[in-house]
Amino acid sequence: MTEAQQRGFDEGWSQWGIDYRPELLNFDELFGGPGERVLEIGFGMGQSLLDMAAARPSSHYLGVEVHRPGVGRLLHGVQELGLSNVRAMCHDAVDVLENCIAPGSLQRIQIFFPDPWHKKRHNKRRLIQPEFTELLASRLSPGGILHLATDWEPYAEHMLEVLNNCTALENSGENGGFVPRPEERPLTKFELRGQRLGHGVWDLLYRRGSAA
């Protein structure tokens, strides 16, 4: 962990960090009032989350990340930008979803560039699997959005197959496919570099149906 990341964690956790407890979170209490509830899973170093939170100050962002340096970097950014609409948890996303997020309570869930686990023998470790997808869908409110992105085409195809088979979710892409990058998802430096090298990025956008 760098000095800035450690300082961000040490100085920011008491104000913007949430210690994991197996009990439901009260978003209105956490953020001081009502607002769009957005969960980002695996935010890495947090730059996209910071950019989105700065652009949408009336939305409330909860970021969940197991990588402590990334949490420190996010909290450092929150302090630098003076944001009040970001909270962070340093814990496993499945535990958080199962025990801390009420069913039907989120307007948006975003998962950008999760680990693709390239080797075939490791594919079972991929985050996006049928059981986890059902859990994600259950936490969205009717009409709520699930947005994913990856730069690894085999994982993109895997995501598409798994998500298209989730009856609670409706694919917003043409003919049940991928979508162009929505404007609200910021381009990362890594992604821009990849574009210059001709690398692709695949976005997937789903809505929870009213009957889910």
GROMACS .gro file of C-alpha atoms in nm:
model
  212
    1MET     CA    1   0.000   0.000   0.000
    2THR     CA    2   0.139   0.341  -0.094
    3GLU     CA    3   0.167   0.625   0.154
    4ALA     CA    4  -0.130   0.804  -0.005
    5GLN     CA    5  -0.341   0.487   0.003
    6GLN     CA    6  -0.256   0.423   0.368
    7ARG     CA    7  -0.330   0.784   0.457
    8GLY     CA    8  -0.660   0.765   0.270
    9PHE     CA    9  -0.755   0.454   0.465
   10ASP     CA   10  -0.641   0.589   0.801
   11GLU     CA   11  -0.800   0.931   0.761
   12GLY     CA   12  -1.108   0.836   0.563
   13TRP     CA   13  -1.234   0.506   0.700
   14SER     CA   14  -1.404   0.647   1.009
   15GLN     CA   15  -1.609   0.885   0.794
   16TRP     CA   16  -1.669   0.694   0.469
   17GLY     CA   17  -1.585   0.333   0.552
   18ILE     CA   18  -1.843   0.078   0.668
   19ASP     CA   19  -1.733  -0.212   0.884
   20TYR     CA   20  -1.895  -0.535   0.774
   21ARG     CA   21  -2.168  -0.669   0.999
   22PRO     CA   22  -2.428  -0.928   0.893
   23GLU     CA   23  -2.716  -0.681   0.917
   24LEU     CA   24  -2.909  -0.470   0.666
   25LEU     CA   25  -2.769  -0.128   0.580
   26ASN     CA   26  -2.992   0.178   0.606
   27PHE     CA   27  -2.889   0.379   0.300
   28ASP     CA   28  -3.090   0.688   0.391
   29GLU     CA   29  -2.920   0.695   0.729
   30LEU     CA   30  -2.573   0.632   0.584
   31PHE     CA   31  -2.603   0.911   0.328
   32GLY     CA   32  -2.819   1.153   0.523
   33GLY     CA   33  -3.128   1.128   0.304
   34PRO     CA   34  -3.286   0.959   0.002
   35GLY     CA   35  -3.117   0.918  -0.336
   36GLU     CA   36  -3.048   0.670  -0.614
   37ARG     CA   37  -2.876   0.368  -0.459
   38VAL     CA   38  -2.580   0.242  -0.659
   39LEU     CA   39  -2.362  -0.054  -0.569
   40GLU     CA   40  -2.026  -0.104  -0.740
   41ILE     CA   41  -1.861  -0.442  -0.688
   42GLY     CA   42  -1.485  -0.470  -0.729
   43PHE     CA   43  -1.402  -0.105  -0.795
   44GLY     CA   44  -1.025  -0.165  -0.815
   45MET     CA   45  -0.849   0.165  -0.751
   46GLY     CA   46  -1.182   0.345  -0.763
   47GLN     CA   47  -1.124   0.603  -1.036
   48SER     CA   48  -1.443   0.524  -1.231
   49LEU     CA   49  -1.643   0.525  -0.910
   50LEU     CA   50  -1.500   0.864  -0.813
   51ASP     CA   51  -1.573   1.007  -1.158
   52MET     CA   52  -1.932   0.882  -1.155
   53ALA     CA   53  -1.997   1.002  -0.800
   54ALA     CA   54  -1.859   1.347  -0.884
   55ALA     CA   55  -2.080   1.366  -1.194
   56ARG     CA   56  -2.395   1.252  -1.010
   57PRO     CA   57  -2.388   1.411  -0.664
   58SER     CA   58  -2.752   1.322  -0.590
   59SER     CA   59  -2.680   0.949  -0.630
   60HIS     CA   60  -2.546   0.743  -0.341
   61TYR     CA   61  -2.257   0.508  -0.420
   62LEU     CA   62  -2.155   0.210  -0.212
   63GLY     CA   63  -1.831   0.051  -0.332
   64VAL     CA   64  -1.733  -0.300  -0.225
   65GLU     CA   65  -1.373  -0.414  -0.276
   66VAL     CA   66  -1.160  -0.679  -0.103
   67HIS     CA   67  -0.830  -0.518  -0.210
   68ARG     CA   68  -0.730  -0.289   0.078
   69PRO     CA   69  -0.496  -0.062  -0.127
   70GLY     CA   70  -0.784   0.004  -0.367
   71VAL     CA   71  -1.009   0.104  -0.078
   72GLY     CA   72  -0.736   0.335   0.050
   73ARG     CA   73  -0.701   0.492  -0.295
   74LEU     CA   74  -1.077   0.546  -0.320
   75LEU     CA   75  -1.097   0.710   0.022
   76HIS     CA   76  -0.800   0.930  -0.064
   77GLY     CA   77  -0.987   1.041  -0.377
   78VAL     CA   78  -1.308   1.103  -0.184
   79GLN     CA   79  -1.118   1.339   0.045
   80GLU     CA   80  -0.939   1.515  -0.241
   81LEU     CA   81  -1.262   1.574  -0.431
   82GLY     CA   82  -1.472   1.658  -0.127
   83LEU     CA   83  -1.737   1.398  -0.210
   84SER     CA   84  -2.015   1.318   0.034
   85ASN     CA   85  -2.200   1.055  -0.170
   86VAL     CA   86  -1.952   0.764  -0.152
   87ARG     CA   87  -1.916   0.491   0.109
   88ALA     CA   88  -1.685   0.189   0.099
   89MET     CA   89  -1.675  -0.163   0.237
   90CYS     CA   90  -1.366  -0.384   0.236
   91HIS     CA   91  -1.530  -0.725   0.231
   92ASP     CA   92  -1.653  -1.009   0.011
   93ALA     CA   93  -1.936  -0.898  -0.218
   94VAL     CA   94  -2.143  -1.215  -0.172
   95ASP     CA   95  -2.156  -1.165   0.205
   96VAL     CA   96  -2.250  -0.799   0.158
   97LEU     CA   97  -2.527  -0.877  -0.090
   98GLU     CA   98  -2.671  -1.162   0.115
   99ASN     CA   99  -2.657  -0.997   0.456
  100CYS     CA  100  -2.638  -0.619   0.414
  101ILE     CA  101  -2.850  -0.531   0.109
  102ALA     CA  102  -3.228  -0.565   0.129
  103PRO     CA  103  -3.405  -0.736  -0.162
  104GLY     CA  104  -3.532  -0.489  -0.421
  105SER     CA  105  -3.348  -0.195  -0.266
  106LEU     CA  106  -3.091  -0.094  -0.532
  107GLN     CA  107  -3.149   0.112  -0.845
  108ARG     CA  108  -2.818   0.017  -1.004
  109ILE     CA  109  -2.541  -0.241  -0.969
  110GLN     CA  110  -2.219  -0.203  -1.167
  111ILE     CA  111  -1.932  -0.446  -1.210
  112PHE     CA  112  -1.654  -0.317  -1.433
  113PHE     CA  113  -1.362  -0.532  -1.550
  114PRO     CA  114  -1.387  -0.820  -1.301
  115ASP     CA  115  -1.103  -1.073  -1.302
  116PRO     CA  116  -1.162  -1.292  -1.612
  117TRP     CA  117  -0.963  -1.589  -1.477
  118HIS     CA  118  -0.817  -1.657  -1.820
  119LYS     CA  119  -0.711  -2.019  -1.769
  120LYS     CA  120  -0.986  -2.271  -1.834
  121ARG     CA  121  -0.923  -2.458  -1.510
  122HIS     CA  122  -0.988  -2.131  -1.323
  123ASN     CA  123  -1.310  -2.037  -1.506
  124LYS     CA  124  -1.520  -2.159  -1.213
  125ARG     CA  125  -1.368  -1.878  -1.004
  126ARG     CA  126  -1.529  -1.613  -1.224
  127LEU     CA  127  -1.763  -1.384  -1.034
  128ILE     CA  128  -2.044  -1.395  -1.288
  129GLN     CA  129  -2.209  -1.734  -1.240
  130PRO     CA  130  -2.580  -1.830  -1.241
  131GLU     CA  131  -2.626  -1.835  -0.863
  132PHE     CA  132  -2.452  -1.500  -0.816
  133THR     CA  133  -2.653  -1.348  -1.101
  134GLU     CA  134  -2.978  -1.448  -0.932
  135LEU     CA  135  -2.854  -1.282  -0.613
  136LEU     CA  136  -2.771  -0.962  -0.801
  137ALA     CA  137  -3.113  -0.954  -0.967
  138SER     CA  138  -3.290  -1.005  -0.634
  139ARG     CA  139  -3.131  -0.690  -0.489
  140LEU     CA  140  -3.242  -0.466  -0.776
  141SER     CA  141  -3.568  -0.276  -0.759
  142PRO     CA  142  -3.811  -0.327  -1.052
  143GLY     CA  143  -3.656  -0.146  -1.347
  144GLY     CA  144  -3.318  -0.138  -1.173
  145ILE     CA  145  -3.005  -0.162  -1.388
  146LEU     CA  146  -2.722  -0.413  -1.388
  147HIS     CA  147  -2.423  -0.285  -1.588
  148LEU     CA  148  -2.111  -0.491  -1.654
  149ALA     CA  149  -1.803  -0.438  -1.868
  150THR     CA  150  -1.502  -0.651  -1.958
  151ASP     CA  151  -1.209  -0.633  -2.198
  152TRP     CA  152  -1.176  -1.013  -2.225
  153GLU     CA  153  -1.398  -1.144  -2.505
  154PRO     CA  154  -1.436  -1.504  -2.379
  155TYR     CA  155  -1.554  -1.369  -2.044
  156ALA     CA  156  -1.789  -1.128  -2.223
  157GLU     CA  157  -1.948  -1.422  -2.403
  158HIS     CA  158  -1.971  -1.614  -2.075
  159MET     CA  159  -2.138  -1.317  -1.904
  160LEU     CA  160  -2.384  -1.279  -2.191
  161GLU     CA  161  -2.486  -1.643  -2.176
  162VAL     CA  162  -2.528  -1.647  -1.798
  163LEU     CA  163  -2.718  -1.318  -1.780
  164ASN     CA  164  -2.944  -1.394  -2.075
  165ASN     CA  165  -3.051  -1.711  -1.892
  166CYS     CA  166  -3.156  -1.515  -1.582
  167THR     CA  167  -3.532  -1.479  -1.619
  168ALA     CA  168  -3.546  -1.186  -1.375
  169LEU     CA  169  -3.331  -0.970  -1.606
  170GLU     CA  170  -3.405  -0.816  -1.944
  171ASN     CA  171  -3.117  -0.749  -2.184
  172SER     CA  172  -3.116  -0.389  -2.309
  173GLY     CA  173  -2.889  -0.474  -2.602
  174GLU     CA  174  -3.005  -0.514  -2.958
  175ASN     CA  175  -3.102  -0.876  -3.030
  176GLY     CA  176  -3.001  -0.978  -2.679
  177GLY     CA  177  -2.639  -0.877  -2.726
  178PHE     CA  178  -2.389  -0.619  -2.605
  179VAL     CA  179  -2.446  -0.243  -2.588
  180PRO     CA  180  -2.225   0.053  -2.680
  181ARG     CA  181  -2.049   0.203  -2.379
  182PRO     CA  182  -2.310   0.409  -2.191
  183GLU     CA  183  -2.200   0.769  -2.144
  184GLU     CA  184  -2.216   0.742  -1.766
  185ARG     CA  185  -1.936   0.483  -1.757
  186PRO     CA  186  -1.609   0.677  -1.766
  187LEU     CA  187  -1.322   0.564  -1.986
  188THR     CA  188  -1.026   0.450  -1.777
  189LYS     CA  189  -0.662   0.516  -1.868
  190PHE     CA  190  -0.619   0.141  -1.909
  191GLU     CA  191  -0.916   0.126  -2.146
  192LEU     CA  192  -0.795   0.422  -2.353
  193ARG     CA  193  -0.455   0.258  -2.389
  194GLY     CA  194  -0.623  -0.064  -2.495
  195GLN     CA  195  -0.828   0.118  -2.757
  196ARG     CA  196  -0.512   0.261  -2.910
  197LEU     CA  197  -0.379  -0.095  -2.934
  198GLY     CA  198  -0.700  -0.216  -3.095
  199HIS     CA  199  -0.834  -0.401  -2.791
  200GLY     CA  200  -1.209  -0.437  -2.749
  201VAL     CA  201  -1.436  -0.369  -2.452
  202TRP     CA  202  -1.780  -0.523  -2.413
  203ASP     CA  203  -2.059  -0.360  -2.212
  204LEU     CA  204  -2.367  -0.548  -2.094
  205LEU     CA  205  -2.678  -0.369  -1.969
  206TYR     CA  206  -2.976  -0.540  -1.807
  207ARG     CA  207  -3.292  -0.427  -1.632
  208ARG     CA  208  -3.483  -0.612  -1.368
  209GLY     CA  209  -3.832  -0.691  -1.488
  210SER     CA  210  -4.134  -0.584  -1.287
  211ALA     CA  211  -4.231  -0.946  -1.226
  212ALA     CA  212  -3.888  -1.049  -1.091
   0.00000   0.00000   0.00000
